[in-house]
mmCIF file of C-alpha atoms in Angstrom:
data_model
loop_
_atom_site.group_PDB
_atom_site.id
_atom_site.type_symbol
_atom_site.label_atom_id
_atom_site.label_comp_id
_atom_site.label_asym_id
_atom_site.label_seq_id
_atom_site.Cartn_x
_atom_site.Cartn_y
_atom_site.Cartn_z
ATOM 1 C CA MET E 223 -26.279 26.511 -31.302
ATOM 2 C CA ASN E 224 -27.519 26.524 -27.724
ATOM 3 C CA SER E 225 -25.973 28.604 -24.926
ATOM 4 C CA ASN E 226 -23.929 25.688 -23.498
ATOM 5 C CA LYS E 227 -22.339 24.953 -26.873
ATOM 6 C CA LYS E 228 -21.627 28.648 -27.433
ATOM 7 C CA ALA E 229 -19.972 28.853 -23.996
ATOM 8 C CA ALA E 230 -17.926 25.728 -24.695
ATOM 9 C CA ALA E 231 -16.800 27.080 -28.077
ATOM 10 C CA GLY E 232 -15.834 30.360 -26.426
ATOM 11 C CA ASN E 233 -13.834 28.518 -23.777
ATOM 12 C CA ILE E 234 -11.886 26.597 -26.438
ATOM 13 C CA ARG E 235 -11.203 29.774 -28.445
ATOM 14 C CA ARG E 236 -9.876 31.553 -25.346
ATOM 15 C CA ALA E 237 -7.699 28.541 -24.499
ATOM 16 C CA ARG E 238 -6.266 28.535 -28.034
ATOM 17 C CA ARG E 239 -5.462 32.241 -27.822
ATOM 18 C CA ALA E 240 -3.767 31.702 -24.443
ATOM 19 C CA PHE E 241 -1.715 28.904 -26.021
ATOM 20 C CA LEU E 242 -0.678 30.766 -29.204
ATOM 21 C CA LEU E 243 0.086 34.232 -27.817
ATOM 22 C CA PRO E 244 3.327 33.298 -25.958
ATOM 23 C CA LEU E 245 4.551 31.434 -29.049
ATOM 24 C CA LEU E 246 4.045 34.495 -31.259
ATOM 25 C CA LEU E 247 5.715 36.833 -28.787
ATOM 26 C CA ALA E 248 8.764 34.598 -28.495
ATOM 27 C CA ALA E 249 9.108 33.800 -32.214
ATOM 28 C CA PRO E 250 12.192 36.034 -32.813
ATOM 29 C CA ALA E 251 14.204 33.983 -30.289
ATOM 30 C CA VAL E 252 13.289 30.522 -31.572
ATOM 31 C CA PHE E 253 15.807 30.229 -34.377
ATOM 32 C CA SER E 254 18.881 30.835 -32.212
ATOM 33 C CA GLN E 255 17.856 28.929 -29.118
ATOM 34 C CA ASP E 256 17.006 25.426 -27.926
ATOM 35 C CA PHE E 257 13.675 23.866 -28.852
ATOM 36 C CA GLY E 258 12.091 20.448 -29.147
ATOM 37 C CA LEU E 259 8.963 18.366 -29.479
ATOM 38 C CA ALA E 260 7.521 15.595 -27.316
ATOM 39 C CA LEU E 261 4.827 13.165 -28.468
ATOM 40 C CA ARG E 262 2.805 11.489 -25.733
ATOM 41 C CA GLN E 263 0.328 8.664 -26.218
ATOM 42 C CA SER E 264 -1.774 7.087 -23.476
ATOM 43 C CA ALA E 265 -4.655 4.632 -23.385
ATOM 44 C CA VAL E 266 -6.686 3.781 -20.270
ATOM 45 C CA PHE E 267 -9.070 0.832 -19.951
ATOM 46 C CA THR E 268 -11.317 0.522 -16.889
ATOM 47 C CA ASP E 269 -14.316 -1.458 -15.671
ATOM 48 C CA GLY E 270 -16.637 1.011 -17.404
ATOM 49 C CA GLU E 271 -18.021 2.913 -14.412
ATOM 50 C CA LYS E 272 -16.029 6.070 -15.220
ATOM 51 C CA SER E 273 -17.585 9.015 -17.043
ATOM 52 C CA TYR E 274 -15.643 8.211 -20.241
ATOM 53 C CA GLY E 275 -17.299 4.821 -20.549
ATOM 54 C CA GLY E 276 -14.333 2.599 -19.783
ATOM 55 C CA ILE E 277 -11.913 3.513 -22.606
ATOM 56 C CA GLU E 278 -9.976 6.713 -23.155
ATOM 57 C CA TYR E 279 -7.122 7.472 -25.565
ATOM 58 C CA THR E 280 -5.130 10.703 -25.551
ATOM 59 C CA GLY E 281 -2.418 11.730 -27.994
ATOM 60 C CA THR E 282 -0.519 14.956 -27.290
ATOM 61 C CA ALA E 283 2.006 16.949 -29.319
ATOM 62 C CA LEU E 284 4.045 19.138 -26.957
ATOM 63 C CA PRO E 285 6.418 21.691 -28.539
ATOM 64 C CA TRP E 286 8.765 23.654 -26.293
ATOM 65 C CA PHE E 287 11.672 26.052 -26.509
ATOM 66 C CA ALA E 288 14.029 27.891 -24.185
ATOM 67 C CA ALA E 289 15.707 31.215 -24.866
ATOM 68 C CA PRO E 290 18.246 33.148 -22.770
ATOM 69 C CA LEU E 291 17.418 36.861 -22.848
ATOM 70 C CA GLY E 292 20.648 38.491 -21.802
ATOM 71 C CA GLU E 293 22.754 37.476 -18.809
ATOM 72 C CA GLN E 294 20.010 37.584 -16.174
ATOM 73 C CA TRP E 295 16.856 36.571 -18.031
ATOM 74 C CA ASP E 296 15.581 33.251 -19.412
ATOM 75 C CA LEU E 297 12.418 32.411 -21.300
ATOM 76 C CA TYR E 298 10.779 28.978 -21.437
ATOM 77 C CA ILE E 299 7.570 28.194 -23.316
ATOM 78 C CA SER E 300 5.728 24.907 -23.749
ATOM 79 C CA GLY E 301 2.252 23.979 -24.828
ATOM 80 C CA GLY E 302 0.330 21.120 -26.318
ATOM 81 C CA ILE E 303 -2.547 20.050 -28.492
ATOM 82 C CA SER E 304 -4.234 16.835 -27.379
ATOM 83 C CA ALA E 305 -6.570 14.642 -29.376
ATOM 84 C CA GLN E 306 -8.774 12.802 -26.899
ATOM 85 C CA MET E 307 -10.981 9.893 -27.903
ATOM 86 C CA THR E 308 -13.697 8.393 -25.739
ATOM 87 C CA ILE E 309 -16.494 6.024 -26.676
ATOM 88 C CA GLU E 310 -18.545 9.079 -27.597
ATOM 89 C CA THR E 311 -16.299 11.181 -29.842
ATOM 90 C CA TRP E 312 -12.932 12.781 -30.581
ATOM 91 C CA LYS E 313 -12.096 16.077 -28.929
ATOM 92 C CA ALA E 314 -9.217 18.517 -29.485
ATOM 93 C CA LEU E 315 -7.795 20.111 -26.316
ATOM 94 C CA PRO E 316 -5.202 22.905 -26.467
ATOM 95 C CA GLU E 317 -3.282 23.581 -23.274
ATOM 96 C CA LEU E 318 -0.486 25.905 -22.227
ATOM 97 C CA TYR E 319 2.085 24.135 -20.046
ATOM 98 C CA ARG E 320 5.058 25.638 -18.210
ATOM 99 C CA THR E 321 5.606 29.080 -19.734
ATOM 100 C CA GLU E 322 7.714 31.517 -17.761
ATOM 101 C CA ALA E 323 10.116 34.396 -17.788
ATOM 102 C CA VAL E 324 12.897 33.934 -15.209
ATOM 103 C CA PHE E 325 14.926 36.829 -13.764
ATOM 104 C CA ARG E 326 18.071 36.293 -11.654
ATOM 105 C CA PRO E 327 18.894 39.694 -10.117
ATOM 106 C CA ALA E 328 21.394 38.317 -7.556
ATOM 107 C CA PRO E 329 23.131 35.029 -6.690
ATOM 108 C CA GLY E 330 20.656 32.596 -5.150
ATOM 109 C CA LEU E 331 17.599 34.722 -6.047
ATOM 110 C CA ARG E 332 15.244 33.735 -8.855
ATOM 111 C CA LEU E 333 12.013 35.497 -9.838
ATOM 112 C CA ARG E 334 9.438 33.862 -12.123
ATOM 113 C CA ALA E 335 6.357 35.157 -13.932
ATOM 114 C CA GLY E 336 3.916 33.295 -16.171
ATOM 115 C CA ARG E 337 2.591 29.750 -15.843
ATOM 116 C CA VAL E 338 5.058 28.521 -13.247
ATOM 117 C CA PRO E 339 5.463 25.400 -11.077
ATOM 118 C CA PHE E 340 4.771 25.646 -7.369
ATOM 119 C CA THR E 341 4.334 23.143 -4.560
ATOM 120 C CA GLY E 342 3.999 23.298 -0.819
ATOM 121 C CA SER E 343 5.806 21.009 1.585
ATOM 122 C CA LEU E 344 3.282 18.243 0.823
ATOM 123 C CA PRO E 345 2.234 17.566 -2.777
ATOM 124 C CA TYR E 346 -1.324 16.602 -1.846
ATOM 125 C CA THR E 347 -2.226 20.125 -0.620
ATOM 126 C CA MET E 348 -1.098 22.381 -3.474
ATOM 127 C CA ALA E 349 1.053 21.348 -6.419
ATOM 128 C CA GLY E 350 1.213 21.945 -10.154
ATOM 129 C CA LEU E 351 1.398 24.798 -12.638
ATOM 130 C CA PHE E 352 -0.204 28.117 -11.732
ATOM 131 C CA ASP E 353 -0.557 31.513 -13.419
ATOM 132 C CA GLY E 354 1.184 34.239 -11.449
ATOM 133 C CA VAL E 355 4.526 35.224 -9.961
ATOM 134 C CA SER E 356 6.911 33.435 -7.626
ATOM 135 C CA ALA E 357 10.264 34.021 -5.944
ATOM 136 C CA GLN E 358 12.945 31.564 -4.866
ATOM 137 C CA LEU E 359 15.831 32.410 -2.553
ATOM 138 C CA ALA E 360 18.600 29.947 -1.648
ATOM 139 C CA SER E 361 20.664 30.743 1.439
ATOM 140 C CA GLY E 362 22.604 28.863 4.113
ATOM 141 C CA GLY E 363 21.593 25.361 3.076
ATOM 142 C CA GLY E 364 17.948 26.369 2.888
ATOM 143 C CA GLN E 365 15.530 27.577 0.270
ATOM 144 C CA LEU E 366 12.600 29.993 0.521
ATOM 145 C CA ARG E 367 9.816 29.867 -2.090
ATOM 146 C CA ALA E 368 6.808 32.154 -2.298
ATOM 147 C CA GLY E 369 4.149 32.857 -4.891
ATOM 148 C CA ILE E 370 0.717 34.286 -5.636
ATOM 149 C CA PHE E 371 -1.446 32.844 -8.399
ATOM 150 C CA TYR E 372 -4.787 32.875 -10.227
ATOM 151 C CA THR E 373 -6.303 29.500 -11.186
ATOM 152 C CA GLY E 374 -9.194 30.467 -13.466
ATOM 153 C CA LEU E 375 -7.246 30.136 -16.747
ATOM 154 C CA LEU E 376 -5.909 26.631 -16.090
ATOM 155 C CA TYR E 377 -7.316 23.553 -17.803
ATOM 156 C CA LYS E 378 -9.620 21.961 -15.226
ATOM 157 C CA LYS E 379 -8.315 18.379 -15.506
ATOM 158 C CA ALA E 380 -4.701 19.496 -15.168
ATOM 159 C CA ALA E 381 -5.412 21.721 -12.154
ATOM 160 C CA TYR E 382 -7.988 19.413 -10.481
ATOM 161 C CA ILE E 383 -9.464 22.035 -8.124
ATOM 162 C CA VAL E 384 -12.664 20.559 -6.638
ATOM 163 C CA ILE E 385 -13.229 22.305 -3.329
ATOM 164 C CA THR E 386 -17.009 22.777 -3.588
ATOM 165 C CA PRO E 387 -19.870 20.777 -5.159
ATOM 166 C CA GLU E 388 -20.037 23.477 -7.843
ATOM 167 C CA ASP E 389 -16.352 22.859 -8.633
ATOM 168 C CA ARG E 390 -17.077 19.138 -8.948
ATOM 169 C CA ALA E 391 -20.037 19.758 -11.262
ATOM 170 C CA ASP E 392 -17.921 21.967 -13.548
ATOM 171 C CA TYR E 393 -15.099 19.419 -13.504
ATOM 172 C CA ASN E 394 -17.499 16.711 -14.733
ATOM 173 C CA ASP E 395 -19.162 19.015 -17.297
ATOM 174 C CA LYS E 396 -17.628 18.301 -20.717
ATOM 175 C CA ASP E 397 -18.583 21.808 -21.913
ATOM 176 C CA VAL E 398 -16.439 23.534 -19.247
ATOM 177 C CA TYR E 399 -12.724 23.986 -20.015
ATOM 178 C CA PHE E 400 -11.333 26.231 -17.272
ATOM 179 C CA ALA E 401 -10.641 25.426 -13.631
ATOM 180 C CA SER E 402 -12.361 26.960 -10.621
ATOM 181 C CA ARG E 403 -11.564 30.680 -10.241
ATOM 182 C CA ARG E 404 -9.475 31.127 -7.115
ATOM 183 C CA LEU E 405 -6.621 33.255 -5.823
ATOM 184 C CA ALA E 406 -3.963 31.003 -4.283
ATOM 185 C CA ALA E 407 -0.779 31.948 -2.442
ATOM 186 C CA GLY E 408 1.915 30.149 -0.532
ATOM 187 C CA ILE E 409 5.285 30.409 1.152
ATOM 188 C CA THR E 410 7.590 27.441 1.820
ATOM 189 C CA TRP E 411 10.891 27.066 3.662
ATOM 190 C CA GLU E 412 13.079 24.018 3.061
ATOM 191 C CA GLN E 413 16.154 23.300 5.165
ATOM 192 C CA THR E 414 18.624 20.560 4.284
ATOM 193 C CA GLY E 415 21.044 19.169 6.849
ATOM 194 C CA VAL E 416 19.025 20.132 9.947
ATOM 195 C CA PHE E 417 21.388 20.657 12.903
ATOM 196 C CA GLU E 418 24.221 19.307 10.727
ATOM 197 C CA THR E 419 22.466 15.945 10.319
ATOM 198 C CA PRO E 420 21.247 14.242 7.094
ATOM 199 C CA ALA E 421 17.662 15.194 7.994
ATOM 200 C CA ASN E 422 15.599 17.626 5.902
ATOM 201 C CA PHE E 423 12.728 19.821 7.075
ATOM 202 C CA SER E 424 10.101 21.786 5.181
ATOM 203 C CA ALA E 425 7.250 24.033 6.362
ATOM 204 C CA SER E 426 4.587 25.917 4.399
ATOM 205 C CA GLY E 427 1.778 28.387 4.822
ATOM 206 C CA LEU E 428 -0.836 28.305 2.033
ATOM 207 C CA CYS E 429 -4.217 29.835 1.334
ATOM 208 C CA GLN E 430 -6.887 30.090 -1.339
ATOM 209 C CA ILE E 431 -9.676 32.632 -1.822
ATOM 210 C CA ASP E 432 -12.855 31.770 -3.722
ATOM 211 C CA LEU E 433 -13.468 34.163 -6.645
ATOM 212 C CA ASN E 434 -16.319 32.246 -8.291
ATOM 213 C CA GLY E 435 -18.976 34.644 -7.039
ATOM 214 C CA GLY E 436 -21.364 32.080 -5.591
ATOM 215 C CA ASP E 437 -23.712 32.547 -2.656
ATOM 216 C CA ALA E 438 -21.514 30.544 -0.248
ATOM 217 C CA PRO E 439 -17.823 31.008 -1.176
ATOM 218 C CA VAL E 440 -15.304 28.673 0.471
ATOM 219 C CA HIS E 441 -11.898 29.989 1.569
ATOM 220 C CA SER E 442 -9.181 27.949 3.258
ATOM 221 C CA GLN E 443 -5.760 28.297 4.922
ATOM 222 C CA TYR E 444 -3.147 25.614 5.529
ATOM 223 C CA LEU E 445 -0.129 25.077 7.793
ATOM 224 C CA GLU E 446 1.944 22.052 6.824
ATOM 225 C CA ALA E 447 5.310 20.490 7.577
ATOM 226 C CA LYS E 448 7.399 17.575 6.363
ATOM 227 C CA PHE E 449 10.412 15.852 7.919
ATOM 228 C CA ASP E 450 12.714 13.366 6.148
ATOM 229 C CA THR E 451 15.641 11.531 7.647
ATOM 230 C CA PRO E 452 17.709 8.434 6.800
ATOM 231 C CA LEU E 453 18.053 5.569 9.259
ATOM 232 C CA GLY E 454 21.459 4.119 8.506
ATOM 233 C CA THR E 455 22.671 3.750 4.926
ATOM 234 C CA SER E 456 19.726 1.941 3.319
ATOM 235 C CA VAL E 457 16.531 3.118 5.057
ATOM 236 C CA ASN E 458 14.849 6.492 4.572
ATOM 237 C CA THR E 459 11.773 7.791 6.375
ATOM 238 C CA GLY E 460 9.421 10.678 5.777
ATOM 239 C CA PHE E 461 6.594 12.196 7.834
ATOM 240 C CA GLY E 462 4.205 15.002 6.931
ATOM 241 C CA ALA E 463 1.069 16.690 8.259
ATOM 242 C CA VAL E 464 -1.179 19.597 7.340
ATOM 243 C CA LEU E 465 -3.747 21.512 9.392
ATOM 244 C CA GLU E 466 -6.491 23.318 7.475
ATOM 245 C CA LEU E 467 -8.985 26.021 8.449
ATOM 246 C CA VAL E 468 -12.057 26.153 6.195
ATOM 247 C CA GLU E 469 -14.246 29.251 6.065
ATOM 248 C CA GLN E 470 -17.616 29.272 4.313
ATOM 249 C CA LYS E 471 -20.156 32.064 4.274
ATOM 250 C CA GLY E 472 -23.036 31.358 6.628
ATOM 251 C CA LYS E 473 -21.178 28.633 8.563
ATOM 252 C CA SER E 474 -18.758 28.561 11.482
ATOM 253 C CA PRO E 475 -15.079 27.992 10.583
ATOM 254 C CA ARG E 476 -14.061 24.333 10.780
ATOM 255 C CA ALA E 477 -10.740 22.527 11.022
ATOM 256 C CA ALA E 478 -9.459 19.629 8.921
ATOM 257 C CA PHE E 479 -6.214 17.727 8.623
ATOM 258 C CA ALA E 480 -4.199 15.215 6.616
ATOM 259 C CA ALA E 481 -1.037 13.270 7.436
ATOM 260 C CA SER E 482 1.344 10.803 5.808
ATOM 261 C CA ALA E 483 4.280 8.542 6.618
ATOM 262 C CA GLU E 484 6.664 6.637 4.356
ATOM 263 C CA PHE E 485 9.509 4.148 4.808
ATOM 264 C CA ARG E 486 11.873 3.207 1.969
ATOM 265 C CA TRP E 487 14.429 0.377 2.127
ATOM 266 C CA LEU E 488 17.110 0.080 -0.547
ATOM 267 C CA VAL E 489 17.407 -3.698 -0.727
ATOM 268 C CA PRO E 490 20.985 -5.016 -1.065
ATOM 269 C CA GLY E 491 21.391 -7.173 -4.160
ATOM 270 C CA ALA E 492 22.648 -7.559 -7.694
ATOM 271 C CA PHE E 493 20.451 -4.773 -9.105
ATOM 272 C CA PRO E 494 18.911 -1.583 -7.670
ATOM 273 C CA ASP E 495 15.595 -2.275 -5.969
ATOM 274 C CA MET E 496 13.518 -0.722 -3.207
ATOM 275 C CA LEU E 497 10.822 -1.898 -0.809
ATOM 276 C CA SER E 498 8.575 0.816 0.591
ATOM 277 C CA ALA E 499 5.555 1.207 2.843
ATOM 278 C CA ALA E 500 3.368 4.298 3.074
ATOM 279 C CA GLY E 501 0.249 5.494 4.827
ATOM 280 C CA HIS E 502 -2.009 8.503 4.199
ATOM 281 C CA VAL E 503 -5.020 9.714 6.139
ATOM 282 C CA SER E 504 -7.308 12.740 6.044
ATOM 283 C CA SER E 505 -10.223 13.947 8.130
ATOM 284 C CA GLY E 506 -13.809 13.384 7.088
ATOM 285 C CA ALA E 507 -17.088 15.230 7.545
ATOM 286 C CA TRP E 508 -17.321 14.585 11.285
ATOM 287 C CA ASN E 509 -19.129 17.581 12.809
ATOM 288 C CA GLY E 510 -19.456 21.353 12.639
ATOM 289 C CA LYS E 511 -15.968 21.969 14.028
ATOM 290 C CA ALA E 512 -13.984 19.159 12.368
ATOM 291 C CA GLY E 513 -14.674 18.675 8.667
ATOM 292 C CA VAL E 514 -13.425 16.978 5.536
ATOM 293 C CA PHE E 515 -9.962 17.870 4.256
ATOM 294 C CA LEU E 516 -10.212 20.169 1.194
ATOM 295 C CA PRO E 517 -6.853 20.723 -0.546
ATOM 296 C CA VAL E 518 -6.251 23.488 -3.083
ATOM 297 C CA THR E 519 -5.408 20.916 -5.761
ATOM 298 C CA SER E 520 -6.763 17.413 -5.311
ATOM 299 C CA GLN E 521 -5.029 14.292 -6.559
ATOM 300 C CA ALA E 522 -6.007 10.672 -6.933
ATOM 301 C CA VAL E 523 -4.471 8.305 -4.378
ATOM 302 C CA GLY E 524 -3.733 4.669 -5.065
ATOM 303 C CA LYS E 525 -3.470 2.977 -8.448
ATOM 304 C CA ILE E 526 -6.856 1.404 -9.256
ATOM 305 C CA LEU E 527 -9.693 2.806 -7.120
ATOM 306 C CA ARG E 528 -8.045 6.292 -7.234
ATOM 307 C CA PRO E 529 -10.287 8.330 -4.902
ATOM 308 C CA ASP E 530 -9.375 11.834 -3.799
ATOM 309 C CA LEU E 531 -7.567 11.950 -0.464
ATOM 310 C CA ALA E 532 -10.521 13.809 1.117
ATOM 311 C CA GLY E 533 -12.250 11.507 3.606
ATOM 312 C CA ILE E 534 -9.898 8.618 2.803
ATOM 313 C CA ALA E 535 -7.095 6.659 4.496
ATOM 314 C CA LEU E 536 -4.740 4.399 2.570
ATOM 315 C CA ALA E 537 -2.031 1.892 3.516
ATOM 316 C CA GLU E 538 0.292 0.728 0.734
ATOM 317 C CA VAL E 539 3.298 -1.569 0.271
ATOM 318 C CA SER E 540 5.303 -1.509 -2.961
ATOM 319 C CA TYR E 541 8.384 -3.010 -4.545
ATOM 320 C CA THR E 542 10.365 -1.326 -7.339
ATOM 321 C CA ALA E 543 13.305 -2.806 -9.219
ATOM 322 C CA ARG E 544 15.552 -1.792 -12.118
ATOM 323 C CA PHE E 545 16.564 -5.077 -13.753
ATOM 324 C CA HIS E 546 18.487 -3.378 -16.552
ATOM 325 C CA ARG E 547 19.466 0.133 -17.576
ATOM 326 C CA ALA E 548 16.406 0.200 -19.819
ATOM 327 C CA VAL E 549 13.930 -1.947 -17.861
ATOM 328 C CA SER E 550 12.216 -1.300 -14.507
ATOM 329 C CA ALA E 551 9.160 -2.771 -12.840
ATOM 330 C CA ASP E 552 6.984 -2.203 -9.807
ATOM 331 C CA LEU E 553 4.457 -4.195 -7.802
ATOM 332 C CA SER E 554 2.174 -2.829 -5.094
ATOM 333 C CA GLY E 555 -0.720 -3.694 -2.833
ATOM 334 C CA ALA E 556 -2.973 -1.266 -0.968
ATOM 335 C CA TYR E 557 -5.967 -1.169 1.362
ATOM 336 C CA TYR E 558 -8.448 1.716 1.482
ATOM 337 C CA PHE E 559 -10.475 3.061 4.397
ATOM 338 C CA ARG E 560 -13.019 5.865 4.501
ATOM 339 C CA THR E 561 -12.970 8.331 7.379
ATOM 340 C CA ASP E 562 -16.631 9.306 7.051
ATOM 341 C CA ARG E 563 -19.772 7.890 5.449
ATOM 342 C CA VAL E 564 -20.572 10.661 2.955
ATOM 343 C CA THR E 565 -17.459 11.993 1.191
ATOM 344 C CA TYR E 566 -16.491 8.963 -0.893
ATOM 345 C CA SER E 567 -19.025 8.421 -3.669
ATOM 346 C CA ASP E 568 -19.440 5.419 -5.979
ATOM 347 C CA PRO E 569 -22.506 3.782 -7.597
ATOM 348 C CA GLY E 570 -21.555 0.488 -5.969
ATOM 349 C CA VAL E 571 -21.558 1.773 -2.374
ATOM 350 C CA ASP E 572 -24.136 0.355 0.041
ATOM 351 C CA ALA E 573 -25.807 3.431 1.566
ATOM 352 C CA SER E 574 -26.662 1.511 4.745
ATOM 353 C CA SER E 575 -23.070 0.503 5.504
ATOM 354 C CA VAL E 576 -21.343 2.157 8.464
ATOM 355 C CA SER E 577 -18.028 0.329 7.980
ATOM 356 C CA PRO E 578 -14.805 2.229 7.228
ATOM 357 C CA LEU E 579 -13.386 -0.739 5.227
ATOM 358 C CA LEU E 580 -13.443 0.010 1.494
ATOM 359 C CA GLY E 581 -11.309 -2.851 0.176
ATOM 360 C CA SER E 582 -7.946 -3.823 -1.287
ATOM 361 C CA GLU E 583 -6.147 -3.629 -4.618
ATOM 362 C CA VAL E 584 -3.061 -5.032 -6.346
ATOM 363 C CA TYR E 585 -1.084 -3.411 -9.161
ATOM 364 C CA GLY E 586 1.867 -4.255 -11.362
ATOM 365 C CA GLY E 587 3.650 -2.420 -14.145
ATOM 366 C CA PHE E 588 6.890 -2.021 -16.046
ATOM 367 C CA LYS E 589 8.699 0.656 -18.049
ATOM 368 C CA LEU E 590 11.016 0.213 -21.007
ATOM 369 C CA ALA E 591 13.426 2.931 -22.138
ATOM 370 C CA PRO E 592 15.488 1.493 -25.021
ATOM 371 C CA PHE E 593 16.805 4.972 -25.783
ATOM 372 C CA SER E 594 17.020 8.161 -23.720
ATOM 373 C CA ASP E 595 14.289 9.823 -25.781
ATOM 374 C CA ILE E 596 11.823 6.898 -25.878
ATOM 375 C CA LEU E 597 9.792 5.629 -22.913
ATOM 376 C CA LEU E 598 7.199 2.850 -23.037
ATOM 377 C CA GLY E 599 5.029 1.906 -20.087
ATOM 378 C CA PHE E 600 2.392 -0.655 -19.167
ATOM 379 C CA GLY E 601 0.506 -1.065 -15.904
ATOM 380 C CA GLY E 602 -2.597 -2.731 -14.618
ATOM 381 C CA GLY E 603 -4.359 -4.007 -11.552
ATOM 382 C CA VAL E 604 -7.626 -4.843 -9.861
ATOM 383 C CA PHE E 605 -9.601 -3.612 -6.847
ATOM 384 C CA PHE E 606 -11.571 -6.163 -4.808
ATOM 385 C CA PRO E 607 -14.664 -4.524 -3.230
ATOM 386 C CA ARG E 608 -15.610 -7.693 -1.338
ATOM 387 C CA THR E 609 -12.475 -7.415 0.796
ATOM 388 C CA GLY E 610 -14.243 -4.479 2.457
ATOM 389 C CA LYS E 611 -17.691 -3.866 3.897
ATOM 390 C CA VAL E 612 -18.750 -0.665 2.121
ATOM 391 C CA PHE E 613 -19.739 -1.857 -1.362
ATOM 392 C CA LYS E 614 -22.889 -3.798 -2.206
ATOM 393 C CA ASP E 615 -22.699 -7.586 -2.186
ATOM 394 C CA ASN E 616 -23.075 -7.713 -5.965
ATOM 395 C CA ALA E 617 -20.409 -5.088 -6.674
ATOM 396 C CA GLY E 618 -18.018 -6.307 -9.357
ATOM 397 C CA ILE E 619 -14.233 -6.225 -9.382
ATOM 398 C CA LYS E 620 -12.803 -2.935 -10.649
ATOM 399 C CA TYR E 621 -9.833 -2.953 -12.990
ATOM 400 C CA ARG E 622 -7.582 -0.389 -14.630
ATOM 401 C CA VAL E 623 -5.025 -0.917 -17.407
ATOM 402 C CA THR E 624 -2.782 1.821 -18.835
ATOM 403 C CA LEU E 625 -0.524 1.931 -21.897
ATOM 404 C CA GLU E 626 1.862 4.858 -22.394
ATOM 405 C CA ALA E 627 4.474 5.927 -24.948
ATOM 406 C CA ASP E 628 6.612 9.090 -24.868
ATOM 407 C CA ILE E 629 8.948 10.126 -27.680
ATOM 408 C CA SER E 630 11.103 13.265 -27.539
ATOM 409 C CA PHE E 631 12.824 15.026 -30.426
#
């Protein structure tokens, strides 16, 4: 067994131990408290340019249980074992999901420790499950959240932390299980009913410190804010922006930013439906003082092309309708732009192109929930590279089709 395979086997063993230990510690409480099991199935079919060769199936068994520990304490544990099939082979992936001890020492105050959820004001900067401690205080129509976390024990594809090229290489390496090792912290204030109006405001301060031990560590800090307000009885609007300061050893600090806007119209009619329009933009690699936006946790934007937000702008229009209690559907169209020439990478890109126009996509899908504990979903769409001026003339249409089924017991 070579060193890479030994390292991969060690990573899987450590992940299994991290998954099983909380279950063993909490075993005495299981028989008197609430517990359940969720089965999740998903299949993804693409044009074949992805690393998994165009087809990927994942089946996950997710047991969970909750246990009150006295009047002020609660315990929640969940984990999963996934069987993932690609064109190459089957692979078993254990993962610990939300697992936390919650302490309520006073009304409105909640302390958490374990693998806990945390998000800033904007989900595209820092959002997900993190290992650490957090506090939540509700007061006067507002809520204060703060936390400090370590990311190095998270599963890399769940955390999606790709701040440096080394992070990206590890993310694409099938023998690496854990996410990039970083210390992340944040504090968020949310205020509902600003100045006794229906508007809501949120502001956050976030940071991450590189603990990977490389020659050129990358640290970053973020200030972000979000404002939501209704316009009348059927229109809602939302605006958000984040300013980032990136620090890298051997280079001058550089600034970056991202912003978003969204409009949602509840269409009058016989059944609930909504028409929405949204736009997102982030800075690219422009010069030594203004650089590409690097969030703590990245996320794919759009439905078919699905690039990271870094160096990308996106305009999208969508329509969602619930035709029946158990049936809903959505239809969307989007256009992508790039905000620099180097950040977005794809084998079909024409290296000589200076255009910001990436192209357009359309998507449609529906969900069926015949019972409260069963959810079936189907979605698919295509991206048209020739509607832009970045891809090569012979670049083919990209497609993505997803099938999903969730059953809870």
